[in-house]
Coordinates of C-alpha atoms in Angstrom, one line a residue:
Chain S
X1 CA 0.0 0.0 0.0
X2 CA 2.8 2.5 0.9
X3 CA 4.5 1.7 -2.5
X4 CA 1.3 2.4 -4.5
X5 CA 1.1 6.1 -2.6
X6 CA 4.7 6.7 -3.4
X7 CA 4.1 5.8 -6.7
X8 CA 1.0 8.4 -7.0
X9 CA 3.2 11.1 -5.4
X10 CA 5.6 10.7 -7.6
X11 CA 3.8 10.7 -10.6
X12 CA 1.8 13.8 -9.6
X13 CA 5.0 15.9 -8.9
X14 CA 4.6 18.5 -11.6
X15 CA 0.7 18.2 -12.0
X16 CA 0.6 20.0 -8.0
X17 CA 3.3 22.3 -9.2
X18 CA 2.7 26.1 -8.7
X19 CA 3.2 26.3 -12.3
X20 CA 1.2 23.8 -13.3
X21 CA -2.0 25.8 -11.3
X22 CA -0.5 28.8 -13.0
X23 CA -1.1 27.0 -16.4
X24 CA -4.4 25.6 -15.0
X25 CA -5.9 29.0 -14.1
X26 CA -4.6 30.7 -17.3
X27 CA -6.2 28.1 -19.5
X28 CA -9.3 28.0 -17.8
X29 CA -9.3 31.6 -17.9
X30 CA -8.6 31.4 -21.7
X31 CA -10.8 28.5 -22.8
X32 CA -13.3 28.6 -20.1
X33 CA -15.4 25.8 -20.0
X34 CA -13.9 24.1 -23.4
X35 CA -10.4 23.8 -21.1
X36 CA -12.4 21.0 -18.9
X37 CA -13.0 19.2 -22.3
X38 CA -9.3 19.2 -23.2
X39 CA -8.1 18.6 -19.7
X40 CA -10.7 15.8 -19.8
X41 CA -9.1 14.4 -23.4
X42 CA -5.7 15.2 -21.9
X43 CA -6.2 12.6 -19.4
X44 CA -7.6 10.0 -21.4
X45 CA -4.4 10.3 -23.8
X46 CA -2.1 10.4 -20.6
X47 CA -4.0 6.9 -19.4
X48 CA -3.1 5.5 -23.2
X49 CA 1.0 7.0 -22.9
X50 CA 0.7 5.5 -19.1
X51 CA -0.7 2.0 -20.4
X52 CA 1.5 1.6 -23.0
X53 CA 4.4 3.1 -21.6
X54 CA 4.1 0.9 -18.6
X55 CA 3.0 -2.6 -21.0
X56 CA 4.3 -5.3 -19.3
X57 CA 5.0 -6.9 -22.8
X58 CA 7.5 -4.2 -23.0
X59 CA 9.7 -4.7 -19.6
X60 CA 10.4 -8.7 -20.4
X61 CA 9.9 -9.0 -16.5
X62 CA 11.6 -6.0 -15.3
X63 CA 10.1 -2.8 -13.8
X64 CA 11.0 -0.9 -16.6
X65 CA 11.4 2.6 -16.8
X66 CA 12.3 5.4 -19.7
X67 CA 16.1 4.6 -19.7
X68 CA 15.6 0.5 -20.3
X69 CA 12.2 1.2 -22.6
X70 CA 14.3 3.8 -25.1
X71 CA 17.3 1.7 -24.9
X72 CA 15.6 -1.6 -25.5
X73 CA 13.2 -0.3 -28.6
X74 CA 15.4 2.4 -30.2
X75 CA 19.0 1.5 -29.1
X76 CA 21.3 2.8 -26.3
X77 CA 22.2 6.3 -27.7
X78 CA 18.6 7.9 -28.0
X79 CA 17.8 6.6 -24.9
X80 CA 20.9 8.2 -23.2
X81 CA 20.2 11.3 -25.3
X82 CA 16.7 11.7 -24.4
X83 CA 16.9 10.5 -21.0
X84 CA 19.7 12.3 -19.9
X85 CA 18.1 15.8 -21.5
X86 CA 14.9 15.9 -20.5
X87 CA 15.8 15.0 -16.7
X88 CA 18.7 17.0 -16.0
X89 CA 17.3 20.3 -17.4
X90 CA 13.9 19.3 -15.4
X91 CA 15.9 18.7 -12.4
X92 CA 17.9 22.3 -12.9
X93 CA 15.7 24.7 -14.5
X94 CA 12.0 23.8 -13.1
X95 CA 13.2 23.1 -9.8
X96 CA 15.3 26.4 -10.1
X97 CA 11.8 28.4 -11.0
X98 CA 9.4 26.6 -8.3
X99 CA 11.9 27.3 -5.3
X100 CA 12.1 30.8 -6.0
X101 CA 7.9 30.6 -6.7
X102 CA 7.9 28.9 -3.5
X103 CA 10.1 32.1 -1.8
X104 CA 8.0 34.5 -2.4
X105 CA 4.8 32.4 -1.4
X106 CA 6.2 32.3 1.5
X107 CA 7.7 35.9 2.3
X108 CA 4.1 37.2 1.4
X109 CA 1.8 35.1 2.7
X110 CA 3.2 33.9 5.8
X111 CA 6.0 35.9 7.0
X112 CA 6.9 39.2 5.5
X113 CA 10.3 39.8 7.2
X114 CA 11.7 36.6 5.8
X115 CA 13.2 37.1 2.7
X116 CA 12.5 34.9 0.1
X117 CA 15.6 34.0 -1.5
X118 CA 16.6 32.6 2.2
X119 CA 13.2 30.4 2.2
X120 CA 14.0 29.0 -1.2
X121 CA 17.6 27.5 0.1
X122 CA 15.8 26.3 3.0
X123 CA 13.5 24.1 1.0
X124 CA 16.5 23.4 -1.1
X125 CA 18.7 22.2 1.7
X126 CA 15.1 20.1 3.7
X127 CA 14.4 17.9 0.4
X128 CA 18.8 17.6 0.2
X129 CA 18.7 16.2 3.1
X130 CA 15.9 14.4 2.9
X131 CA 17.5 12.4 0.1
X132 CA 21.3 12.4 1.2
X133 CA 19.4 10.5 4.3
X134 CA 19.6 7.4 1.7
X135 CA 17.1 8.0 -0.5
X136 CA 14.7 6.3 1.4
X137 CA 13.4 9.9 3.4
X138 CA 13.2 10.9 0.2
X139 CA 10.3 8.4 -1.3
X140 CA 8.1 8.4 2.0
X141 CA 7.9 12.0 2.0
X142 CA 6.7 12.4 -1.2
X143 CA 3.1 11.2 -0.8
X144 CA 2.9 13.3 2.2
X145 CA 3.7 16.5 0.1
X146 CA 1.4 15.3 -2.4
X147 CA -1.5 14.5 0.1
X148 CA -0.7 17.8 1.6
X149 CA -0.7 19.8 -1.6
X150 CA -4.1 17.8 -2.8
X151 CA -5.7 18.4 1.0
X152 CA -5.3 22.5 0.2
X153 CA -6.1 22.7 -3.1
X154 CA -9.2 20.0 -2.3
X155 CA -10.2 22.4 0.7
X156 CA -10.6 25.2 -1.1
X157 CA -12.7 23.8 -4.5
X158 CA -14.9 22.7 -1.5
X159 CA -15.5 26.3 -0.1
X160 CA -15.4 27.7 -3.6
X161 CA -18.4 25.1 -4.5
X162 CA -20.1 26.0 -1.2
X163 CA -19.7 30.1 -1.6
X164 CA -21.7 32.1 -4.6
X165 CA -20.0 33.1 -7.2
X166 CA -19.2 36.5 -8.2
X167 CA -18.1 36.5 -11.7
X168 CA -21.6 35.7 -12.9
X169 CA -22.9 32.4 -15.9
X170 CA -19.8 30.3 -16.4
X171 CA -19.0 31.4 -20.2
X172 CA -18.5 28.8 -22.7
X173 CA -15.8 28.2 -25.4
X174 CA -15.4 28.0 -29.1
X175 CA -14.9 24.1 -30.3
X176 CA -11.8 25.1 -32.9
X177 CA -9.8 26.2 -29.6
X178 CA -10.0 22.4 -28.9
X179 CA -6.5 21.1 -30.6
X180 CA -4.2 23.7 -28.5
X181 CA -6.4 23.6 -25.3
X182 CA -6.1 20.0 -24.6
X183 CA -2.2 19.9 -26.1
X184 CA -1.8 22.8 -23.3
X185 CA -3.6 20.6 -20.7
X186 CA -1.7 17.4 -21.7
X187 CA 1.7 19.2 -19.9
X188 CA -0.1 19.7 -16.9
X189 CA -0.2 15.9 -16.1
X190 CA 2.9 14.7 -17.2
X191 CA 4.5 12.0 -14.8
X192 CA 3.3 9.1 -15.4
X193 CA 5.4 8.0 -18.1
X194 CA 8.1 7.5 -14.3
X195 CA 8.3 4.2 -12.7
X196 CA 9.8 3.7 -8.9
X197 CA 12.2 0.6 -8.3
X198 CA 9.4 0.0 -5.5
X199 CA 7.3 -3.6 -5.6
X200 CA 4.7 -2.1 -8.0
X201 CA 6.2 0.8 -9.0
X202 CA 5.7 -0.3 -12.5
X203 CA 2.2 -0.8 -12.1
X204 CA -0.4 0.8 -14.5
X205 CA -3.0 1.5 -11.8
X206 CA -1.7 3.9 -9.1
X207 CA -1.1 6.1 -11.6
X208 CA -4.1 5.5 -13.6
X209 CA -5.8 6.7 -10.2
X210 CA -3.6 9.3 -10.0
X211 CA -4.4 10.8 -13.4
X212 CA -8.2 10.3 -12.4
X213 CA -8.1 12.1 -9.1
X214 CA -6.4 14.9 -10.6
X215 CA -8.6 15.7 -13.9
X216 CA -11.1 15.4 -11.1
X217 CA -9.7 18.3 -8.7
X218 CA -8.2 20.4 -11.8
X219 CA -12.1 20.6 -13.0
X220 CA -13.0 21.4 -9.8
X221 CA -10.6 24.0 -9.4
X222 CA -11.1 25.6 -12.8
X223 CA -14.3 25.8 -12.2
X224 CA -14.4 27.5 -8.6
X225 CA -11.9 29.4 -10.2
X226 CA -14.1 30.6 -13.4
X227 CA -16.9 31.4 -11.0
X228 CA -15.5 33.8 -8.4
X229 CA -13.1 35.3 -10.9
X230 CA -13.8 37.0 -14.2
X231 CA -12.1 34.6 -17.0
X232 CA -10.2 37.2 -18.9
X233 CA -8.0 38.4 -15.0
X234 CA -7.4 34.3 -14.7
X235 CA -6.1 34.3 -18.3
X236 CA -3.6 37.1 -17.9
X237 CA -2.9 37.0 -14.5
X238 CA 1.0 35.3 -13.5
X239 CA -0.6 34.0 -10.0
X240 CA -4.8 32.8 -10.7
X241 CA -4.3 30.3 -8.4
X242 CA -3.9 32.9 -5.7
X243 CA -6.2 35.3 -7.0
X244 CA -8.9 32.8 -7.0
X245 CA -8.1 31.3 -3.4
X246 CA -8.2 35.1 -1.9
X247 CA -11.9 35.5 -4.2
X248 CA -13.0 32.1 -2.8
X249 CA -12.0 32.4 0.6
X250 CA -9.9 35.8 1.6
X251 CA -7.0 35.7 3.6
X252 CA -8.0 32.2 4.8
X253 CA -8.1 31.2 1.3
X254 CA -4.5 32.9 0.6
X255 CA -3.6 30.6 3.7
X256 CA -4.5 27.9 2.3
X257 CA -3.3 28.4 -1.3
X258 CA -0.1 29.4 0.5
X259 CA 0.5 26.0 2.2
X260 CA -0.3 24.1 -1.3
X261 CA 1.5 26.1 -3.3
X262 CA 4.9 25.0 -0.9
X263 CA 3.5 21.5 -0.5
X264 CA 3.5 21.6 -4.1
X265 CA 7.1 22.6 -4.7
X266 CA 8.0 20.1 -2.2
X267 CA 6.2 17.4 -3.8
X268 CA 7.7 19.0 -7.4
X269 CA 11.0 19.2 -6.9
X270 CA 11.8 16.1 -4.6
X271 CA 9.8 14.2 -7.3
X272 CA 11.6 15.6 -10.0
X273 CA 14.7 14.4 -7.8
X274 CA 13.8 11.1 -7.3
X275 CA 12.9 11.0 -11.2
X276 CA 16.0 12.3 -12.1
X277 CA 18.1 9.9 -9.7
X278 CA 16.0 6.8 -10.8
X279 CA 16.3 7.4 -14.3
X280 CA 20.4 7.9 -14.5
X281 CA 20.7 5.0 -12.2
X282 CA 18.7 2.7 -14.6
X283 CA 21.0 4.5 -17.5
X284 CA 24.0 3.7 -15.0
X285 CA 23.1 0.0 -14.4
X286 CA 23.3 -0.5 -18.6
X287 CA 27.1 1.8 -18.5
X288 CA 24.9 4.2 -20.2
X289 CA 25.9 7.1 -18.4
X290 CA 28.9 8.5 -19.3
X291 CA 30.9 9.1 -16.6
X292 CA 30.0 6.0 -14.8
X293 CA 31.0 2.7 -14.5
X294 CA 28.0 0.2 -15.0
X295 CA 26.8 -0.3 -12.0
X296 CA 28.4 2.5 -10.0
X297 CA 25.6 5.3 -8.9
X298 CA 26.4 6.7 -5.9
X299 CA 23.7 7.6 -4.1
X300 CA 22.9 11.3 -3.2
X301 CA 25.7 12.7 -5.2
X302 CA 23.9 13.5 -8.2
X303 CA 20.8 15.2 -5.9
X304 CA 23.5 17.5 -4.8
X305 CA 25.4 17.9 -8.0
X306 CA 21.6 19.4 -8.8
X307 CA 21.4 21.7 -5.5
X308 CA 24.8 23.1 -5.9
X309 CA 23.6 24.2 -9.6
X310 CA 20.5 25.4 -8.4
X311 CA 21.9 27.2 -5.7
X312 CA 24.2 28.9 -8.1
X313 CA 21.4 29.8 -10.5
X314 CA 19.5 31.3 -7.8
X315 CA 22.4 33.4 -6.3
X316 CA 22.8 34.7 -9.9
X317 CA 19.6 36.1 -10.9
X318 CA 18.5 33.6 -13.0
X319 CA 15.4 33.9 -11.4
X320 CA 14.9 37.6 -12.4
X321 CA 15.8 36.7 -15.5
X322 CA 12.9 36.1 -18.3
X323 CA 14.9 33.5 -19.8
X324 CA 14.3 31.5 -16.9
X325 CA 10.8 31.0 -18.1
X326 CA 11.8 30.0 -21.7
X327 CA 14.4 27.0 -21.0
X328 CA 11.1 25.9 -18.1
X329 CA 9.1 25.8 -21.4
X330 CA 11.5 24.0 -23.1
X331 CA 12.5 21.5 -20.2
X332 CA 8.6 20.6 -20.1
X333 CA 8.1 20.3 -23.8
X334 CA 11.0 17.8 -24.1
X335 CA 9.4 15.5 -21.1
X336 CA 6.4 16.0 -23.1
X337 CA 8.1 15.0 -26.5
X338 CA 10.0 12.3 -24.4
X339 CA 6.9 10.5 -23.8
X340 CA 6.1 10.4 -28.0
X341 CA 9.6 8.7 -28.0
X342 CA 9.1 6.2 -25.6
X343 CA 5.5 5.6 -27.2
X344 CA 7.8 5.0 -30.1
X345 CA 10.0 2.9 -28.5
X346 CA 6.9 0.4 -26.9
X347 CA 5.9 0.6 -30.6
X348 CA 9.0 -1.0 -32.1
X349 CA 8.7 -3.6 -28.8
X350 CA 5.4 -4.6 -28.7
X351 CA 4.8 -4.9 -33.2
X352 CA 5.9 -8.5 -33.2
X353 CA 3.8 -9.5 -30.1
X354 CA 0.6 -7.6 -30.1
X355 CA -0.4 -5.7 -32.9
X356 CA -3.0 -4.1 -31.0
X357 CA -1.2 -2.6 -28.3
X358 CA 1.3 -1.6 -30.8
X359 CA -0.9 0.1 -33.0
X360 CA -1.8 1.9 -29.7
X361 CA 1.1 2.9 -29.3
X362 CA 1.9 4.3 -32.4
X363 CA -1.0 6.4 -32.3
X364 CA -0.6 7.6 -28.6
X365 CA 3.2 8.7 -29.9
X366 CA 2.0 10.3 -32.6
X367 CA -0.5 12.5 -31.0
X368 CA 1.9 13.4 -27.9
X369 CA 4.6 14.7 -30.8
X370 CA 1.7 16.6 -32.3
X371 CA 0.8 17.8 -29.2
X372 CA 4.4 19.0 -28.2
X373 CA 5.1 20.6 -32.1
X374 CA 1.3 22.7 -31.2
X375 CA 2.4 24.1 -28.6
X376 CA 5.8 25.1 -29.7
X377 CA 4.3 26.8 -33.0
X378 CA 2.0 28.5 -30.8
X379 CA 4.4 29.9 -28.4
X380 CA 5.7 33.6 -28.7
X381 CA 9.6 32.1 -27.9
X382 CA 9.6 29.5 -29.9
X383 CA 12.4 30.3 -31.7
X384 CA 14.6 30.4 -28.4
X385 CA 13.0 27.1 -27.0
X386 CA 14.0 25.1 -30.2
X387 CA 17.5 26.5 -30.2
X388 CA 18.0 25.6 -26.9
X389 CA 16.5 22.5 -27.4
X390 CA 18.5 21.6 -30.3
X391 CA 21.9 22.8 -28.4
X392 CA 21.0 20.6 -25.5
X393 CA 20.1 17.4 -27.7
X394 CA 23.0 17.7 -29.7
X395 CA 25.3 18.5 -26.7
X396 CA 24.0 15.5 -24.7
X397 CA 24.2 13.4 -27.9
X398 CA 27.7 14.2 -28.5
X399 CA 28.8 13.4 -24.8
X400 CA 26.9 10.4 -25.5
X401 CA 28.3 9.3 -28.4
X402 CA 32.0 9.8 -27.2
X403 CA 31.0 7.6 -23.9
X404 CA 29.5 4.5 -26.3
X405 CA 32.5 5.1 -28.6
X406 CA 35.0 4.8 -25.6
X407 CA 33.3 2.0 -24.0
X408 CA 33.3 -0.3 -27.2
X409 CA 36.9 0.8 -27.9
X410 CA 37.9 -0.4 -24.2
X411 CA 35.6 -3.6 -25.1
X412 CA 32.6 -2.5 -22.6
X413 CA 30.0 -4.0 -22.4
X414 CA 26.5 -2.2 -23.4
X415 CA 24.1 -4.9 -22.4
Chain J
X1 CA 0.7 47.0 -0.2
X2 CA 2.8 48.2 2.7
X3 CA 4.3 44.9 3.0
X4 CA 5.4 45.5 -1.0
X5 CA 7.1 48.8 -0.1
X6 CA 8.8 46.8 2.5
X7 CA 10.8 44.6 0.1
X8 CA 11.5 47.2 -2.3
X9 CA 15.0 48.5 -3.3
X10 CA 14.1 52.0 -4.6
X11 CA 16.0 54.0 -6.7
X12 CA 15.8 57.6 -7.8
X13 CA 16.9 59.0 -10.8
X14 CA 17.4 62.4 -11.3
X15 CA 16.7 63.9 -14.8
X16 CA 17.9 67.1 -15.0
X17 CA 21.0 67.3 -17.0
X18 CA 22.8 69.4 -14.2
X19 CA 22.7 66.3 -12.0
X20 CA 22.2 63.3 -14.8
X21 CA 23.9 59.9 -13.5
X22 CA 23.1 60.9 -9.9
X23 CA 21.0 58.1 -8.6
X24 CA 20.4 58.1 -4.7
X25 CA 18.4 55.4 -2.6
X26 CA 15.1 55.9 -1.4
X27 CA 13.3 54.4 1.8
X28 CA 9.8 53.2 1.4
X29 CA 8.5 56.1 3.9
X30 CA 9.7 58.9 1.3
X31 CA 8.0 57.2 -1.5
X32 CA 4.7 56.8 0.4
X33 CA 5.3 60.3 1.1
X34 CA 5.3 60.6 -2.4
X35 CA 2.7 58.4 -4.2
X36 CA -0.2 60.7 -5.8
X37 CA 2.3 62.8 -7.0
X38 CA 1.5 64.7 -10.3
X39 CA 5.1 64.4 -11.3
X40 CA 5.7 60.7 -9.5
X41 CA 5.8 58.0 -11.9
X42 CA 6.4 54.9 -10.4
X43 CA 8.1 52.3 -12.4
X44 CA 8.3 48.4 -11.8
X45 CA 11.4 47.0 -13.2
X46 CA 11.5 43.9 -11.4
X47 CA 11.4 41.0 -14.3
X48 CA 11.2 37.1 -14.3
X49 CA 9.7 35.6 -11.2
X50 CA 10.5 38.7 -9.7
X51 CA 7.9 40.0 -11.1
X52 CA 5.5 37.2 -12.2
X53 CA 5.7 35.2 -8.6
X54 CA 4.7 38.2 -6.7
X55 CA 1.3 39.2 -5.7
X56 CA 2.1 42.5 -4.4
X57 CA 2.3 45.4 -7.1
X58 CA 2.9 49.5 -5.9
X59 CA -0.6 50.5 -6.9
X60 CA -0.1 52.7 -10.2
X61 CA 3.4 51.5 -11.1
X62 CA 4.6 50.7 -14.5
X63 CA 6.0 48.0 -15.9
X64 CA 9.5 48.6 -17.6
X65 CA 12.8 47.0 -18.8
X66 CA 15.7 48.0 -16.5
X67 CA 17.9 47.1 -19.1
X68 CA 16.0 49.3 -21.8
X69 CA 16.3 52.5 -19.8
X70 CA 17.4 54.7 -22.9
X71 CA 14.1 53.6 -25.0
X72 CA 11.2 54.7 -22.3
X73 CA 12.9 57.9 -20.1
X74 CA 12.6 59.4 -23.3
X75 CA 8.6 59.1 -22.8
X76 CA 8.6 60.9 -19.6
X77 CA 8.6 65.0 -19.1
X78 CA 12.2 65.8 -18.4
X79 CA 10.6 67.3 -14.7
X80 CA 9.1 64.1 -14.0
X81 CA 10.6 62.2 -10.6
X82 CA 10.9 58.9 -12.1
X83 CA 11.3 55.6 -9.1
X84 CA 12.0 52.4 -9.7
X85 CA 11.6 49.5 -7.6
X86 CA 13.3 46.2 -8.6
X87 CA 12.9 43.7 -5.8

């Protein structure tokens, strides 16, 4: 039982992100009610990434996870390439944003003479510690960040449902906003594509639950949201979430937005830890991470290799910095294009066996890279996200290639 | 918004050619001295998460690139008293 509530926290890390309610309350304020049809398609084409993703046909017995899946369907260097790229600059530049989020939530919310830099490296150092500690602090507190960052959010649909509205009739949408409303809401429940080394951390179903629970407390909260607030503030506004928890609820609400929105970097960036650890471990275990001896993964290390980046990004100004907000963008469209490629790579597993399940996933791959080159047409940076993008693929596929090329020249072994 | 003024680093910048490149500090009890000023603009040039993670906003202000300081004074009446808050 504790394994299948790790396994939900971790795979709703980013979904109870303060940007991810940001995103939420913006496209709810921008689609109105039509955003509750795309975040409902969203999370039926999440369930079909999650089922195929997690096929058992696809792990020959393992718990497999993105590192073995890419490596076993499309060979060991776009696995290493993808892997590697999406979870590092996850690890750095979201977790970089959400701190600093996290800061100011704090500093004006809770306690105005703490500054909000200091807060940020507090939370930094807790969830370091938590995982230098072994690892193991690490996974058992993530369901109780989650729980905690559900129970506020939860708490306050509730008094939203129970208080009248002020922004008068919900409006409704217009159907050809459909395509780009439910490619925008299928970022905000990325996650379950990760799989924990825990008993049934492979399984489909806790995060099939997962994904359930949350299309049922993002409609809930998108639509407390569109009734106390008009939808054109929720749509331009850089905090709606907070905005609708003080229209729902005043300062109590603010309260209790506060204490999710913290939860909710907790539960972000200690799940994007663990993520990040479990994925170059499995890379490790197959000497696909350069650097590494097979095997070798020490523990911790990597968690703070990532803190003493972060730390250094923060001290710099990184998060004053606009930029910031365009490699975030480009971090998540890669996890969400990483998902296409390991539909792709359950494709090119599962073709010989079951031609159902393949043809699946074909189509589920096919609509998440759709749904990834949507957004970044419609996206006023998108010429900045795909150059870095293309920089950090090529960098991390060079590295790689050197590593593989060194390994079979000393005779290494890849499998 | 008292508890904005509280964490902002204000600057002053004096437009008159005589004294041009003089910038002094001000505390947040001046400026609220100030704010309704007819020749007050206040300007917000706190960007990133600075600016979009923050719920508090000087009531009035104007948003503006720190870095692109050359492009908007130019806007403003040379007598204006232009302050700007970055943090």
């Amino acid at each position: 039982m504790r394994s299948t509530f790790i396994a939900i926290g971790i795979a709703l890390s980013w979904p109870l992100s303060p940007d991810a309610l940001v995103r939420l309350g913006n496209g709810a304020g921008q689609w109105r009610l039509g955003f509750l049809v795309g975040l409902g398609l969203a999370t039926v084409l999440s369930g079909m990434a999650a089922a195929v993703i997690r096929n058992p046909k696809t792990a020959d017995g393992r718990n497999h996870d993105a590192g073995s899946l890419l490596a076993d369907g499309l060979g060991p260097l776009p696995a290493m390439t993808i892997v590697i790229a999406s979870r590092v600059s996850l690890a750095l530049l979201l977790s970089t944003g959400l701190l600093v989020t996290a800061g100011y939530t704090f500093n004006e919310i809770f306690v105005y003479w703490f500054p909000n830099f200091g807060f940020s490296y507090l939370l930094l150092a807790f969830i370091l510690l938590a995982h230098l500690a072994g690892g193991r602090a690490a996974l058992v507190l993530q369901p109780v960040f989650a729980a905690t960052a559900v129970g506020g959010l939860a708490s306050l649909v509730l008094l939203g449902l129970g208080s009248p509205g002020a922004s008068g009739p919900l409006p409704t949408m217009a159907m050809p906003a459909l395509p780009i409303s439910t490619a925008s809401a299928l970022v905000l429940f990325l996650g379950y594509d990760v799989t924990t080394s825990w008993p049934d951390g492979g399984s489909r179903l806790p995060v099939l639950a997962g994904l359930s629970g949350i299309l049922l407390l993002f409609c809930g909260w998108s639509l407390v949201s569109l009734a106390h607030l008009p939808a054109q503030r929720l749509a331009e506004s850089t905090i709606p979430h907070i905005l609708a928890a003080r229209a729902i609820a005043g300062e109590a609400g603010r309260i209790l937005m506060g204490v999710a929105v913290i939860a909710g970097t907790c539960a972000a960036v200690n799940g994007i830890f663990l993520i990040a650890r479990r994925s170059l471990a499995s890379l490790a275990a197959q000497n696909l991470l350069p650097g590494h001896r097979q095997g070798v993964f020490p523990d911790g290390i990597h968690v703070a290799v990532f803190a003493a980046i972060i730390s250094v990004m923060m001290a710099s100004g990184l998060a004053g910095a606009s930029v910031l907000e365009t490699y975030i963008e480009a971090a998540l469209l890669l996890w969400l294009f990483s998902v296409a490629i390991q539909c792709l790579a359950a494709f090119r597993l599962l073709r010989d066996t079951d031609g159902c399940q393949a043809a699946l996933a074909a189509v589920t791959g096919l609509l998440f890279a759709g749904g990834a080159v949507v957004l970044l047409s419609f996206h006023g940076e998108a010429k900045d996200i795909a150059r870095f993008l293309a920089i950090l693929l090529l960098s991390v596929f060079m590295v790689s290639a050197l590593w593989l090329r060194l390994n079979r020249d000393a005779g290494g072994v890849l499998h | 918004m008292n508890k904005m003024l509280l964490l902002a680093i204000l600057f002053v910048l004096a437009f008159s050619p005589v004294v041009a490149g003089d910038v002094k500090l001000m505390d947040k009890d001046e400026l609220k001295g100030l704010l309704g000023s007819r020749d007050l603009v206040v300007l917000d040039v706190r960007a990133g998460r600075d600016w979009s993670a923050s719920e508090f906003k000087i009531q009035g202000a104007v948003r503006a690139d720190g870095a692109d300081f050359d492009s908007w004074s130019k806007s403003y009446p040379k007598d204006a008293r232009l302050v700007l808050y970055c943090a």
